[in-house]
Amino acid sequence: MLLESQGPAFHHPLSPNTAPPHPSHALSGVVMTNPVVAQLTEEEIAGFKDFFCLFDEDGKGTITAKELGNVTQKLGQKWTHAELQEAISKMDTQKKGKIDFNDFLVQMAQLKKHVDPEEELRHAFRSFDIDGNGSISREELRQALTGLGIKLTAEEVDEMFREGDQNGDGVIDYEEFKKMMLGS
């Protein structure tokens, strides 16, 4: 199994498995006293850290509106500059025009509390099913992973595809995708 989901379909071991770039991004006591954040496991926090790093393109430990826009565009969403600024503003507790990992973690914990895992998996599946035909081809898998900034060799994509295409019909359908993401 190459992909594994923890809660929402955000975390997978192919994302950068690194902590934020410097120690100042350790969780503050204020964040840990947030009752929603306090319910997260260490594994979930590590997964959200990986997810944060996908957005933090320059590795400075913060997400700017431009970085948020780059990632949302790769996911097929077109946000206006005003929408990006508003999203950053809602999460930016220090009012610096960018969000740090603590801000991000609080937001992700709140989203996790209200997210239907099945709907989150369906959304992730639709992101990979680029042509919308209800299945993921090998090329769609490669394109989606590349769009997320995940660089894999052709052999790695082939291996992942073989694991996902459990019935050997040449595509990954939703049920196969779900099993791949949940590791079942």
PDB file of C-alpha atoms in Angstrom:
ATOM      1  CA  MET A   1       0.000   0.000   0.000  1.00  0.00           C
ATOM      2  CA  LEU A   2       1.537   3.298  -1.060  1.00  0.00           C
ATOM      3  CA  LEU A   3      -1.190   5.727  -0.044  1.00  0.00           C
ATOM      4  CA  GLU A   4      -2.766   5.825   3.380  1.00  0.00           C
ATOM      5  CA  SER A   5      -5.400   8.147   4.791  1.00  0.00           C
ATOM      6  CA  GLN A   6      -5.585   9.410   8.333  1.00  0.00           C
ATOM      7  CA  GLY A   7      -8.981  10.998   8.889  1.00  0.00           C
ATOM      8  CA  PRO A   8      -9.597  13.222   5.869  1.00  0.00           C
ATOM      9  CA  ALA A   9      -7.877  12.110   2.688  1.00  0.00           C
ATOM     10  CA  PHE A  10      -5.090  14.626   3.133  1.00  0.00           C
ATOM     11  CA  HIS A  11      -2.107  12.625   4.321  1.00  0.00           C
ATOM     12  CA  HIS A  12      -0.055  10.203   2.355  1.00  0.00           C
ATOM     13  CA  PRO A  13       3.535   9.087   2.805  1.00  0.00           C
ATOM     14  CA  LEU A  14       4.531  10.388  -0.625  1.00  0.00           C
ATOM     15  CA  SER A  15       4.208  13.965   0.590  1.00  0.00           C
ATOM     16  CA  PRO A  16       7.346  15.556   2.064  1.00  0.00           C
ATOM     17  CA  ASN A  17       7.858  13.932   5.459  1.00  0.00           C
ATOM     18  CA  THR A  18       9.599  16.868   7.026  1.00  0.00           C
ATOM     19  CA  ALA A  19       8.844  19.126   9.911  1.00  0.00           C
ATOM     20  CA  PRO A  20       8.364  22.823   9.289  1.00  0.00           C
ATOM     21  CA  PRO A  21      11.738  24.392   8.516  1.00  0.00           C
ATOM     22  CA  HIS A  22      12.705  25.738  11.919  1.00  0.00           C
ATOM     23  CA  PRO A  23      12.010  25.140  15.616  1.00  0.00           C
ATOM     24  CA  SER A  24       9.778  28.188  15.981  1.00  0.00           C
ATOM     25  CA  HIS A  25       7.095  26.106  14.317  1.00  0.00           C
ATOM     26  CA  ALA A  26       6.733  23.738  17.241  1.00  0.00           C
ATOM     27  CA  LEU A  27       3.171  23.737  18.503  1.00  0.00           C
ATOM     28  CA  SER A  28       2.513  26.582  20.862  1.00  0.00           C
ATOM     29  CA  GLY A  29       0.787  25.982  24.184  1.00  0.00           C
ATOM     30  CA  VAL A  30      -2.078  28.159  22.993  1.00  0.00           C
ATOM     31  CA  VAL A  31      -2.702  25.872  20.019  1.00  0.00           C
ATOM     32  CA  MET A  32      -2.564  22.729  22.165  1.00  0.00           C
ATOM     33  CA  THR A  33      -5.127  24.171  24.579  1.00  0.00           C
ATOM     34  CA  ASN A  34      -7.569  24.493  21.693  1.00  0.00           C
ATOM     35  CA  PRO A  35      -9.998  21.635  22.470  1.00  0.00           C
ATOM     36  CA  VAL A  36     -10.318  20.602  18.823  1.00  0.00           C
ATOM     37  CA  VAL A  37      -6.528  20.476  18.307  1.00  0.00           C
ATOM     38  CA  ALA A  38      -6.015  18.653  21.610  1.00  0.00           C
ATOM     39  CA  GLN A  39      -8.075  15.744  20.214  1.00  0.00           C
ATOM     40  CA  LEU A  40      -5.651  15.163  17.326  1.00  0.00           C
ATOM     41  CA  THR A  41      -3.229  12.259  17.514  1.00  0.00           C
ATOM     42  CA  GLU A  42       0.502  12.733  16.927  1.00  0.00           C
ATOM     43  CA  GLU A  43       0.060  10.876  13.644  1.00  0.00           C
ATOM     44  CA  GLU A  44      -2.685  13.277  12.517  1.00  0.00           C
ATOM     45  CA  ILE A  45      -0.548  16.284  13.457  1.00  0.00           C
ATOM     46  CA  ALA A  46       2.362  14.811  11.470  1.00  0.00           C
ATOM     47  CA  GLY A  47       0.021  14.304   8.503  1.00  0.00           C
ATOM     48  CA  PHE A  48      -1.163  17.901   8.692  1.00  0.00           C
ATOM     49  CA  LYS A  49       2.487  18.994   8.890  1.00  0.00           C
ATOM     50  CA  ASP A  50       3.160  17.105   5.644  1.00  0.00           C
ATOM     51  CA  PHE A  51       0.107  18.733   4.083  1.00  0.00           C
ATOM     52  CA  PHE A  52       1.260  22.174   5.275  1.00  0.00           C
ATOM     53  CA  CYS A  53       4.617  21.603   3.559  1.00  0.00           C
ATOM     54  CA  LEU A  54       2.835  21.036   0.232  1.00  0.00           C
ATOM     55  CA  PHE A  55       1.418  24.563   0.510  1.00  0.00           C
ATOM     56  CA  ASP A  56       4.610  26.150   1.902  1.00  0.00           C
ATOM     57  CA  GLU A  57       6.380  26.118  -1.456  1.00  0.00           C
ATOM     58  CA  ASP A  58       9.314  28.312  -0.434  1.00  0.00           C
ATOM     59  CA  GLY A  59       9.935  26.432   2.827  1.00  0.00           C
ATOM     60  CA  LYS A  60       9.775  29.572   4.987  1.00  0.00           C
ATOM     61  CA  GLY A  61       7.290  28.079   7.440  1.00  0.00           C
ATOM     62  CA  THR A  62       4.326  30.171   6.314  1.00  0.00           C
ATOM     63  CA  ILE A  63       1.694  30.030   3.589  1.00  0.00           C
ATOM     64  CA  THR A  64       1.069  33.186   1.597  1.00  0.00           C
ATOM     65  CA  ALA A  65      -1.955  33.954  -0.562  1.00  0.00           C
ATOM     66  CA  LYS A  66       0.204  33.284  -3.636  1.00  0.00           C
ATOM     67  CA  GLU A  67       1.232  29.839  -2.358  1.00  0.00           C
ATOM     68  CA  LEU A  68      -2.367  29.011  -1.462  1.00  0.00           C
ATOM     69  CA  GLY A  69      -3.402  30.052  -4.966  1.00  0.00           C
ATOM     70  CA  ASN A  70      -0.712  27.900  -6.586  1.00  0.00           C
ATOM     71  CA  VAL A  71      -1.876  24.777  -4.742  1.00  0.00           C
ATOM     72  CA  THR A  72      -5.597  25.379  -5.260  1.00  0.00           C
ATOM     73  CA  GLN A  73      -4.953  25.947  -8.967  1.00  0.00           C
ATOM     74  CA  LYS A  74      -3.066  22.624  -9.169  1.00  0.00           C
ATOM     75  CA  LEU A  75      -6.169  21.042  -7.638  1.00  0.00           C
ATOM     76  CA  GLY A  76      -8.306  22.538 -10.401  1.00  0.00           C
ATOM     77  CA  GLN A  77      -9.811  25.393  -8.393  1.00  0.00           C
ATOM     78  CA  LYS A  78      -9.589  28.981  -9.590  1.00  0.00           C
ATOM     79  CA  TRP A  79      -9.738  31.421  -6.686  1.00  0.00           C
ATOM     80  CA  THR A  80      -9.642  35.165  -7.187  1.00  0.00           C
ATOM     81  CA  HIS A  81      -7.010  37.256  -5.434  1.00  0.00           C
ATOM     82  CA  ALA A  82      -9.722  38.572  -3.095  1.00  0.00           C
ATOM     83  CA  GLU A  83     -10.843  35.025  -2.209  1.00  0.00           C
ATOM     84  CA  LEU A  84      -7.258  34.004  -1.476  1.00  0.00           C
ATOM     85  CA  GLN A  85      -6.692  37.063   0.714  1.00  0.00           C
ATOM     86  CA  GLU A  86      -9.947  36.385   2.565  1.00  0.00           C
ATOM     87  CA  ALA A  87      -8.990  32.741   3.185  1.00  0.00           C
ATOM     88  CA  ILE A  88      -5.580  33.754   4.540  1.00  0.00           C
ATOM     89  CA  SER A  89      -7.131  36.518   6.649  1.00  0.00           C
ATOM     90  CA  LYS A  90      -9.598  34.110   8.278  1.00  0.00           C
ATOM     91  CA  MET A  91      -6.783  31.784   9.383  1.00  0.00           C
ATOM     92  CA  ASP A  92      -4.094  34.382  10.130  1.00  0.00           C
ATOM     93  CA  THR A  93      -4.361  34.891  13.895  1.00  0.00           C
ATOM     94  CA  GLN A  94      -1.305  37.173  14.010  1.00  0.00           C
ATOM     95  CA  LYS A  95      -2.556  39.384  11.146  1.00  0.00           C
ATOM     96  CA  LYS A  96       0.721  39.184   9.207  1.00  0.00           C
ATOM     97  CA  GLY A  97      -0.857  38.376   5.835  1.00  0.00           C
ATOM     98  CA  LYS A  98       0.260  34.749   5.938  1.00  0.00           C
ATOM     99  CA  ILE A  99      -0.451  31.701   8.050  1.00  0.00           C
ATOM    100  CA  ASP A 100       1.991  29.636  10.066  1.00  0.00           C
ATOM    101  CA  PHE A 101       1.675  25.970  10.997  1.00  0.00           C
ATOM    102  CA  ASN A 102      -0.181  26.714  14.242  1.00  0.00           C
ATOM    103  CA  ASP A 103      -2.847  28.702  12.358  1.00  0.00           C
ATOM    104  CA  PHE A 104      -3.040  25.954   9.740  1.00  0.00           C
ATOM    105  CA  LEU A 105      -3.341  23.202  12.351  1.00  0.00           C
ATOM    106  CA  VAL A 106      -6.234  24.910  14.125  1.00  0.00           C
ATOM    107  CA  GLN A 107      -8.059  25.305  10.792  1.00  0.00           C
ATOM    108  CA  MET A 108      -7.415  21.696   9.731  1.00  0.00           C
ATOM    109  CA  ALA A 109      -8.539  20.361  13.133  1.00  0.00           C
ATOM    110  CA  GLN A 110     -11.780  22.329  12.853  1.00  0.00           C
ATOM    111  CA  LEU A 111     -12.340  21.077   9.296  1.00  0.00           C
ATOM    112  CA  LYS A 112     -11.618  17.494  10.337  1.00  0.00           C
ATOM    113  CA  LYS A 113     -14.248  17.762  13.042  1.00  0.00           C
ATOM    114  CA  HIS A 114     -16.876  18.682  10.431  1.00  0.00           C
ATOM    115  CA  VAL A 115     -15.726  16.612   7.444  1.00  0.00           C
ATOM    116  CA  ASP A 116     -17.528  13.507   6.279  1.00  0.00           C
ATOM    117  CA  PRO A 117     -14.672  11.077   5.498  1.00  0.00           C
ATOM    118  CA  GLU A 118     -16.644   9.419   2.687  1.00  0.00           C
ATOM    119  CA  GLU A 119     -17.304  12.769   1.003  1.00  0.00           C
ATOM    120  CA  GLU A 120     -13.642  13.721   1.420  1.00  0.00           C
ATOM    121  CA  LEU A 121     -12.603  10.491  -0.332  1.00  0.00           C
ATOM    122  CA  ARG A 122     -15.081  11.165  -3.136  1.00  0.00           C
ATOM    123  CA  HIS A 123     -13.662  14.672  -3.541  1.00  0.00           C
ATOM    124  CA  ALA A 124     -10.113  13.291  -3.673  1.00  0.00           C
ATOM    125  CA  PHE A 125     -11.212  10.677  -6.238  1.00  0.00           C
ATOM    126  CA  ARG A 126     -12.784  13.380  -8.432  1.00  0.00           C
ATOM    127  CA  SER A 127      -9.500  15.333  -8.277  1.00  0.00           C
ATOM    128  CA  PHE A 128      -7.644  12.319  -9.680  1.00  0.00           C
ATOM    129  CA  ASP A 129     -10.378  11.426 -12.216  1.00  0.00           C
ATOM    130  CA  ILE A 130      -9.348  14.250 -14.530  1.00  0.00           C
ATOM    131  CA  ASP A 131     -11.648  13.367 -17.446  1.00  0.00           C
ATOM    132  CA  GLY A 132     -14.606  12.713 -15.117  1.00  0.00           C
ATOM    133  CA  ASN A 133     -15.405   9.256 -16.507  1.00  0.00           C
ATOM    134  CA  GLY A 134     -15.631   7.568 -13.098  1.00  0.00           C
ATOM    135  CA  SER A 135     -12.237   5.891 -13.149  1.00  0.00           C
ATOM    136  CA  ILE A 136      -8.571   6.826 -12.865  1.00  0.00           C
ATOM    137  CA  SER A 137      -6.217   5.828 -15.664  1.00  0.00           C
ATOM    138  CA  ARG A 138      -2.464   5.401 -15.203  1.00  0.00           C
ATOM    139  CA  GLU A 139      -1.921   8.751 -16.965  1.00  0.00           C
ATOM    140  CA  GLU A 140      -4.500  10.521 -14.769  1.00  0.00           C
ATOM    141  CA  LEU A 141      -2.751   9.152 -11.682  1.00  0.00           C
ATOM    142  CA  ARG A 142       0.591  10.464 -12.954  1.00  0.00           C
ATOM    143  CA  GLN A 143      -0.876  13.866 -13.858  1.00  0.00           C
ATOM    144  CA  ALA A 144      -2.680  14.268 -10.534  1.00  0.00           C
ATOM    145  CA  LEU A 145       0.404  13.370  -8.496  1.00  0.00           C
ATOM    146  CA  THR A 146       2.571  15.688 -10.602  1.00  0.00           C
ATOM    147  CA  GLY A 147      -0.006  18.463 -10.146  1.00  0.00           C
ATOM    148  CA  LEU A 148       0.292  18.003  -6.390  1.00  0.00           C
ATOM    149  CA  GLY A 149       4.064  18.403  -6.644  1.00  0.00           C
ATOM    150  CA  ILE A 150       4.754  14.708  -6.038  1.00  0.00           C
ATOM    151  CA  LYS A 151       7.583  13.632  -8.299  1.00  0.00           C
ATOM    152  CA  LEU A 152       7.667   9.903  -9.011  1.00  0.00           C
ATOM    153  CA  THR A 153       9.486   7.804 -11.566  1.00  0.00           C
ATOM    154  CA  ALA A 154       7.454   5.981 -14.205  1.00  0.00           C
ATOM    155  CA  GLU A 155       8.196   2.756 -12.331  1.00  0.00           C
ATOM    156  CA  GLU A 156       6.844   4.180  -9.062  1.00  0.00           C
ATOM    157  CA  VAL A 157       3.652   5.351 -10.778  1.00  0.00           C
ATOM    158  CA  ASP A 158       3.307   1.913 -12.390  1.00  0.00           C
ATOM    159  CA  GLU A 159       3.744   0.200  -9.014  1.00  0.00           C
ATOM    160  CA  MET A 160       1.186   2.479  -7.372  1.00  0.00           C
ATOM    161  CA  PHE A 161      -1.230   1.910 -10.236  1.00  0.00           C
ATOM    162  CA  ARG A 162      -0.830  -1.883 -10.045  1.00  0.00           C
ATOM    163  CA  GLU A 163      -1.566  -1.767  -6.310  1.00  0.00           C
ATOM    164  CA  GLY A 164      -4.654   0.357  -6.893  1.00  0.00           C
ATOM    165  CA  ASP A 165      -6.032  -1.568  -9.876  1.00  0.00           C
ATOM    166  CA  GLN A 166      -6.971  -4.595  -7.821  1.00  0.00           C
ATOM    167  CA  ASN A 167      -9.184  -6.257 -10.437  1.00  0.00           C
ATOM    168  CA  GLY A 168      -6.674  -5.713 -13.259  1.00  0.00           C
ATOM    169  CA  ASP A 169      -9.086  -3.950 -15.624  1.00  0.00           C
ATOM    170  CA  GLY A 170      -6.626  -1.147 -16.435  1.00  0.00           C
ATOM    171  CA  VAL A 171      -8.310   1.591 -14.362  1.00  0.00           C
ATOM    172  CA  ILE A 172      -8.815   2.429 -10.694  1.00  0.00           C
ATOM    173  CA  ASP A 173     -12.497   2.794  -9.832  1.00  0.00           C
ATOM    174  CA  TYR A 174     -13.807   4.520  -6.704  1.00  0.00           C
ATOM    175  CA  GLU A 175     -13.953   1.358  -4.579  1.00  0.00           C
ATOM    176  CA  GLU A 176     -10.353   0.483  -5.502  1.00  0.00           C
ATOM    177  CA  PHE A 177      -9.276   4.072  -4.782  1.00  0.00           C
ATOM    178  CA  LYS A 178     -11.017   3.947  -1.414  1.00  0.00           C
ATOM    179  CA  LYS A 179      -9.263   0.685  -0.495  1.00  0.00           C
ATOM    180  CA  MET A 180      -5.935   2.147  -1.598  1.00  0.00           C
ATOM    181  CA  MET A 181      -6.414   5.309   0.471  1.00  0.00           C
ATOM    182  CA  LEU A 182      -7.684   3.509   3.568  1.00  0.00           C
ATOM    183  CA  GLY A 183      -5.220   0.658   3.335  1.00  0.00           C
ATOM    184  CA  SER A 184      -7.928  -1.985   3.451  1.00  0.00           C
TER     185      SER A 184
END
